[in-house]
Amino acid sequence: MIEIGAQVDLSHPSDRVWRALTDRKLLSRWFAEAETVEGVPDRLLLRTAELPGFEADVEVEVTERLELELLVLACDEAGRLSELTCALTPTTQGCRLEVREVGTHGGWSTEQHEPREQQLRQALTVRLPAILDWHAFGQVDLRREDSGLTAELPLVGAGGGSGGARRRRRVLVAAVGGAVLLAGSAAWITVPALSNTAATVPAPTGTPSPSVPPSAAPVASSVSPTARPPRPTSTASASARPSRTPSAKPSRTPSAAPPPAPPAPMAARYETDSSRLFGYTGEIVVDNPRAVPVTDWAVVITLAEGTTVDDVDGATWRQDGRTITFTGGAVAAGASQTISFDVRDSRPKAREPESCTIGGNPCAGL
């Protein structure tokens, strides 16, 4: 007995995957064209003759059906008989699909077995997830400005509540900045006043000062007329003494210290980690070049029209139209933080974000 099998974990609920297995139009999109067999309503003809590992079209009939859990098909490929089992198991992220085909009459050659199994694995891991993404977008009302979401895809994250805290931090920073500015203005007003006062002090002159203490006159009159009068130089030196101290001090007043250099800006790098049909996984690395931790940072990306974000890791996020804002915890000095997120695109060829900024500065790599 030869067995062919494959297993895949899908980020979609069981009911959506079940429809992709049982809806003839959806089955044609990810596996093979399916047609009803005339006169036999419970049978389908799968156009597999041109697929790798198949030698002819396969006629299938449902033999067991347990809604959203189990589907068993009897297959007839030009006289080669087999049984195909599809089992669905719910998981925390979506569901797990296990497909197993066992030959019941006749068998596959070694040359046929390997490409047949590869074809099955490729269908389950590449084409089926793409069709599920496409089907999920068909259930979403993208006119968010009119009536909001109508499906289960979460487009507004839990980060909405952090906006108030960020606003309070901005108000506190603005208040502190205003106080610093006011103090600086007062300092600049005081310094010129001191220098103007110093400028009014008279400079010393070479002539003696006429102002003599009142007690000097009686002393001079008691001296004999023949005595030599006091030397004027002593009076001049006495009057010059007070002029040396006040004029020197203002000239040595230190000037205001230059303002400190602004801190280095936060930086971010964008990269598309993996691409697929109808979506991709993006990654943003936030770098902190400063010497202290940074807690108040935000990365803003603008998505292409018709794309949405889901399954964010490494940051809190909120969405406003096509704009996504990522915020997170403290980034240590000289360290970095990585944000990864899945993007679902309504078009088969995924489109990267139109822009990415951090603190108003563009991200590298985009």
Coordinates of C-alpha atoms in Angstrom, one line a residue:
M1 CA 0.0 0.0 0.0
I2 CA 1.5 3.3 -1.1
E3 CA 0.5 6.5 0.8
I4 CA 0.8 10.1 -0.1
G5 CA 0.2 12.8 2.6
A6 CA 0.7 16.4 3.5
Q7 CA -0.2 18.7 6.5
V8 CA -0.4 22.5 6.8
D9 CA -1.3 24.9 9.6
L10 CA -3.6 27.7 8.3
S11 CA -4.3 31.1 9.8
H12 CA -8.0 30.8 8.8
P13 CA -11.0 29.3 10.7
S14 CA -12.3 25.8 9.9
D15 CA -15.5 27.0 8.2
R16 CA -13.5 29.0 5.6
V17 CA -11.1 26.1 4.9
W18 CA -14.1 23.7 4.7
R19 CA -15.7 25.9 2.0
A20 CA -12.4 25.9 0.0
L21 CA -12.5 22.1 0.1
T22 CA -16.2 21.6 -0.8
D23 CA -17.0 24.6 -3.1
R24 CA -16.5 23.6 -6.7
K25 CA -15.5 27.1 -7.8
L26 CA -13.0 27.6 -5.0
L27 CA -11.6 24.1 -5.5
S28 CA -10.9 24.9 -9.1
R29 CA -8.9 28.0 -8.0
W30 CA -6.3 26.2 -5.8
F31 CA -6.2 22.6 -7.0
A32 CA -7.8 21.6 -10.3
E33 CA -10.8 22.4 -12.4
A34 CA -13.9 20.6 -11.1
E35 CA -16.9 19.6 -13.1
T36 CA -20.1 17.7 -12.1
V37 CA -20.6 14.3 -13.7
E38 CA -23.7 14.2 -15.7
G39 CA -26.4 12.1 -14.2
V40 CA -24.5 11.5 -11.0
P41 CA -25.0 14.5 -8.6
D42 CA -22.6 13.2 -5.9
R43 CA -19.6 12.9 -8.2
L44 CA -17.0 15.4 -9.5
L45 CA -14.5 15.2 -12.3
L46 CA -11.2 16.8 -11.5
R47 CA -9.2 17.9 -14.5
T48 CA -5.8 16.6 -13.3
A49 CA -4.4 15.0 -16.4
E50 CA -2.0 17.9 -17.0
L51 CA -0.7 18.1 -13.4
P52 CA 2.6 16.6 -12.3
G53 CA 2.2 13.1 -11.0
F54 CA -1.2 12.5 -12.6
E55 CA -1.8 10.4 -15.7
A56 CA -5.5 11.1 -16.2
D57 CA -8.4 13.1 -14.9
V58 CA -9.8 11.8 -11.5
E59 CA -13.4 11.1 -10.8
V60 CA -14.2 11.5 -7.1
E61 CA -17.2 10.6 -4.9
V62 CA -18.0 11.6 -1.3
T63 CA -18.2 8.5 0.9
E64 CA -18.0 10.2 4.4
R65 CA -18.7 13.8 5.4
L66 CA -18.6 15.3 8.9
E67 CA -19.2 19.0 8.7
L68 CA -16.1 21.1 9.4
E69 CA -14.1 18.1 10.5
L70 CA -13.8 15.2 8.0
L71 CA -14.2 14.6 4.3
V72 CA -13.5 11.2 2.7
L73 CA -13.4 10.7 -1.1
A74 CA -13.3 7.6 -3.3
C75 CA -11.0 8.4 -6.3
D76 CA -10.8 6.7 -9.7
E77 CA -7.9 7.7 -11.9
A78 CA -8.4 5.6 -15.1
G79 CA -8.9 2.4 -13.1
R80 CA -6.4 3.2 -10.4
L81 CA -8.4 3.5 -7.2
S82 CA -7.5 5.4 -4.0
E83 CA -9.1 6.9 -0.9
L84 CA -8.5 10.6 -0.1
T85 CA -9.1 11.8 3.5
C86 CA -9.2 15.5 4.5
A87 CA -9.2 16.1 8.3
L88 CA -9.6 19.6 9.9
T89 CA -8.5 20.3 13.5
P90 CA -9.0 23.8 15.1
T91 CA -5.9 25.6 16.5
T92 CA -5.3 28.8 18.4
Q93 CA -4.3 30.5 15.1
G94 CA -6.9 29.0 12.8
C95 CA -6.9 25.3 11.9
R96 CA -4.7 22.4 10.7
L97 CA -5.5 20.5 7.5
E98 CA -4.2 17.0 7.0
V99 CA -4.6 15.4 3.6
R100 CA -3.8 11.7 3.1
E101 CA -4.3 9.5 0.0
V102 CA -4.0 5.7 0.1
G103 CA -4.1 3.4 -2.9
T104 CA -6.8 0.7 -2.7
H105 CA -6.4 -0.8 -6.2
G106 CA -3.3 -0.4 -8.3
G107 CA -0.5 1.8 -7.3
W108 CA 1.8 4.7 -8.3
S109 CA 5.2 4.1 -9.7
T110 CA 8.3 5.6 -8.1
E111 CA 8.5 8.2 -10.8
Q112 CA 4.9 9.2 -10.3
H113 CA 4.8 9.1 -6.5
E114 CA 7.3 11.9 -5.8
P115 CA 5.9 14.6 -8.2
R116 CA 2.4 13.7 -7.2
E117 CA 3.2 14.3 -3.5
Q118 CA 5.1 17.5 -4.4
Q119 CA 2.0 18.7 -6.3
L120 CA -0.2 18.1 -3.3
R121 CA 2.2 19.9 -0.9
Q122 CA 2.5 22.9 -3.2
A123 CA -1.3 23.2 -3.5
L124 CA -1.7 23.1 0.3
T125 CA 1.1 25.4 1.3
V126 CA 1.0 28.0 -1.5
R127 CA -2.1 28.1 -3.5
L128 CA -4.7 27.2 -0.8
P129 CA -3.5 30.0 1.7
A130 CA -3.6 32.5 -1.2
I131 CA -7.2 31.6 -2.1
L132 CA -8.1 31.7 1.6
D133 CA -6.7 35.2 1.9
W134 CA -8.6 36.2 -1.2
H135 CA -11.8 34.7 0.1
A136 CA -11.3 36.4 3.5
F137 CA -11.0 39.8 1.7
G138 CA -14.2 39.0 -0.1
Q139 CA -16.0 39.0 3.3
V140 CA -14.6 42.3 4.5
D141 CA -16.1 45.7 3.9
L142 CA -13.1 47.9 3.1
R143 CA -15.2 51.2 3.3
R144 CA -14.1 51.8 6.8
E145 CA -15.0 55.5 6.7
D146 CA -18.7 54.6 6.1
S147 CA -19.7 51.8 8.4
G148 CA -16.5 50.1 9.8
L149 CA -15.7 46.4 9.6
T150 CA -18.2 43.7 8.8
A151 CA -16.0 40.6 9.2
E152 CA -13.8 39.1 11.9
L153 CA -10.4 40.4 10.6
P154 CA -9.1 42.8 13.4
L155 CA -7.9 46.0 11.9
V156 CA -7.8 48.1 15.0
G157 CA -5.3 46.8 17.6
A158 CA -5.3 47.2 21.3
G159 CA -2.9 50.1 21.2
G160 CA -5.6 52.7 20.9
G161 CA -5.6 53.3 24.7
S162 CA -2.0 54.4 24.7
G163 CA -2.7 57.7 22.9
G164 CA -3.8 59.5 26.1
A165 CA -0.6 58.6 27.9
R166 CA 1.4 59.8 25.0
R167 CA -0.6 63.1 24.9
R168 CA 0.0 63.5 28.6
R169 CA 3.7 63.0 28.1
R170 CA 3.7 65.6 25.4
V171 CA 1.9 68.1 27.6
L172 CA 4.5 67.5 30.4
V173 CA 7.4 68.0 28.0
A174 CA 5.8 71.2 26.7
A175 CA 5.3 72.5 30.3
V176 CA 8.9 71.8 31.2
G177 CA 10.2 73.3 28.0
G178 CA 8.2 76.5 28.7
A179 CA 9.7 76.7 32.2
V180 CA 13.2 76.3 30.9
L181 CA 12.5 79.0 28.2
L182 CA 11.2 81.4 30.9
A183 CA 14.2 80.9 33.1
G184 CA 16.6 81.4 30.2
S185 CA 14.8 84.7 29.3
A186 CA 15.2 86.0 32.9
A187 CA 18.9 85.1 32.9
W188 CA 19.5 87.0 29.7
I189 CA 17.6 90.1 31.0
T190 CA 19.7 90.1 34.2
V191 CA 23.2 89.8 32.6
P192 CA 22.9 93.0 30.4
A193 CA 21.7 94.9 33.5
L194 CA 24.9 94.0 35.4
S195 CA 27.1 95.0 32.5
N196 CA 25.3 98.4 32.1
T197 CA 25.9 99.1 35.8
A198 CA 29.6 98.4 35.4
A199 CA 29.8 100.7 32.5
T200 CA 28.7 103.7 34.6
V201 CA 31.7 103.4 37.0
P202 CA 34.1 106.3 36.2
A203 CA 37.5 105.4 35.0
P204 CA 40.5 106.6 37.0
T205 CA 42.1 109.9 36.0
G206 CA 45.5 111.4 36.5
T207 CA 44.3 114.4 38.5
P208 CA 43.7 114.3 42.2
S209 CA 40.1 114.2 43.3
P210 CA 38.8 117.5 44.7
S211 CA 36.7 115.7 47.3
V212 CA 38.5 115.6 50.6
P213 CA 37.1 114.5 53.9
P214 CA 35.9 117.3 56.1
S215 CA 38.4 116.5 58.8
A216 CA 41.3 117.2 56.5
A217 CA 40.8 121.0 56.6
P218 CA 41.5 121.5 60.4
V219 CA 44.5 119.3 60.2
A220 CA 46.0 121.4 57.4
S221 CA 45.4 124.7 59.2
S222 CA 47.3 123.6 62.3
V223 CA 50.4 123.1 60.4
S224 CA 53.0 125.7 60.3
P225 CA 52.9 128.0 57.2
T226 CA 56.4 127.0 56.3
A227 CA 55.5 123.4 56.4
R228 CA 55.2 121.7 53.0
P229 CA 51.6 121.1 52.0
P230 CA 50.5 117.5 51.6
R231 CA 51.5 115.9 48.4
P232 CA 48.7 115.6 46.0
T233 CA 49.8 112.2 44.8
S234 CA 48.7 110.6 48.1
T235 CA 45.2 112.1 47.6
A236 CA 45.2 110.9 44.0
S237 CA 46.2 107.4 44.9
A238 CA 43.6 107.3 47.6
S239 CA 40.9 108.4 45.2
A240 CA 42.1 105.8 42.6
R241 CA 41.8 102.9 44.9
P242 CA 38.0 102.3 44.8
S243 CA 38.1 102.6 41.0
R244 CA 40.1 99.4 40.6
T245 CA 37.8 96.9 42.3
P246 CA 34.3 97.6 40.7
S247 CA 35.7 98.1 37.2
A248 CA 37.5 94.7 37.1
K249 CA 34.7 92.4 38.4
P250 CA 32.1 92.9 35.6
S251 CA 34.7 92.2 32.9
R252 CA 35.3 88.8 34.4
T253 CA 31.6 87.8 34.5
P254 CA 31.3 84.5 32.6
S255 CA 29.1 84.4 29.5
A256 CA 26.1 82.1 29.4
A257 CA 27.0 78.4 28.6
P258 CA 26.0 77.2 25.0
P259 CA 22.9 75.1 24.9
P260 CA 23.5 71.3 24.9
A261 CA 23.5 69.5 21.6
P262 CA 20.2 67.9 20.7
P263 CA 20.0 64.1 21.2
A264 CA 20.5 61.8 18.2
P265 CA 17.2 61.0 16.5
M266 CA 15.7 57.5 16.6
A267 CA 16.2 55.5 13.4
A268 CA 14.2 52.6 11.7
R269 CA 14.8 50.1 8.9
Y270 CA 12.1 48.4 6.8
E271 CA 12.3 45.1 5.1
T272 CA 9.8 42.7 3.4
D273 CA 10.5 39.4 5.2
S274 CA 8.4 37.2 3.0
S275 CA 6.0 37.6 0.1
R276 CA 3.1 35.5 -1.0
L277 CA 0.0 35.9 -3.1
F278 CA -2.4 38.4 -1.6
G279 CA 0.0 39.6 1.1
Y280 CA 3.4 39.6 2.7
T281 CA 5.2 39.9 6.1
G282 CA 6.9 43.2 6.8
E283 CA 9.6 43.8 9.4
I284 CA 10.7 47.1 11.0
V285 CA 13.8 47.4 13.2
V286 CA 13.8 50.4 15.6
D287 CA 17.4 51.6 16.6
N288 CA 18.2 53.8 19.6
P289 CA 21.6 55.5 19.1
R290 CA 21.2 57.6 22.3
A291 CA 23.1 57.0 25.6
V292 CA 19.8 56.7 27.5
P293 CA 16.7 54.5 27.0
V294 CA 13.9 55.9 24.9
T295 CA 10.3 55.2 25.9
D296 CA 8.3 57.7 23.7
W297 CA 8.7 56.6 20.1
A298 CA 6.3 55.8 17.2
V299 CA 6.7 54.3 13.7
V300 CA 4.1 55.4 11.2
I301 CA 3.5 53.5 7.9
T302 CA 1.1 54.3 5.1
L303 CA -0.3 51.2 3.3
A304 CA -1.2 50.8 -0.3
E305 CA -4.9 51.1 -1.2
G306 CA -6.8 47.9 -0.4
T307 CA -4.3 46.5 2.1
T308 CA -4.7 45.9 5.9
V309 CA -2.5 44.8 8.8
D310 CA -3.0 41.7 10.9
D311 CA -1.0 39.7 13.5
V312 CA 1.5 42.3 14.8
D313 CA 4.4 41.2 17.0
G314 CA 6.8 43.5 18.9
A315 CA 4.6 46.6 19.2
T316 CA 1.2 48.0 20.0
W317 CA -0.6 49.3 17.0
R318 CA -3.6 51.2 15.8
Q319 CA -5.0 51.8 12.3
D320 CA -6.6 55.0 10.9
G321 CA -7.6 54.4 7.3
R322 CA -4.4 53.4 5.5
T323 CA -2.1 54.8 8.3
I324 CA -0.7 52.3 10.9
T325 CA 1.0 53.6 14.0
F326 CA 3.3 51.3 16.0
T327 CA 4.4 52.1 19.5
G328 CA 6.2 50.0 22.1
G329 CA 8.1 49.8 25.4
A330 CA 11.4 51.3 26.2
V331 CA 14.4 50.7 23.8
A332 CA 17.6 50.5 25.8
A333 CA 20.6 52.8 25.0
G334 CA 22.3 51.5 21.9
A335 CA 19.8 48.7 21.5
S336 CA 17.1 47.9 18.9
Q337 CA 13.6 46.5 18.8
T338 CA 12.0 44.5 15.9
I339 CA 8.4 44.8 14.8
S340 CA 6.9 42.2 12.4
F341 CA 3.4 42.3 10.9
D342 CA 1.4 40.5 8.3
V343 CA -0.2 42.5 5.5
R344 CA -3.2 41.3 3.5
D345 CA -3.5 42.6 0.0
S346 CA -6.7 42.6 -2.2
R347 CA -4.5 42.1 -5.3
P348 CA -2.6 39.0 -6.2
K349 CA 0.7 40.8 -6.4
A350 CA 1.5 42.2 -2.9
R351 CA 2.4 45.9 -2.6
E352 CA 4.8 47.2 0.0
P353 CA 3.9 50.2 2.2
E354 CA 3.9 53.6 0.5
S355 CA 5.9 55.3 3.3
C356 CA 7.5 54.6 6.7
T357 CA 8.7 57.2 9.2
I358 CA 9.9 57.4 12.8
G359 CA 9.7 60.8 14.5
G360 CA 9.1 62.4 11.1
N361 CA 12.3 60.9 9.6
P362 CA 12.0 58.3 6.8
C363 CA 12.8 54.7 7.5
A364 CA 15.7 53.1 5.6
G365 CA 15.0 50.4 3.1
L366 CA 11.7 51.7 1.7

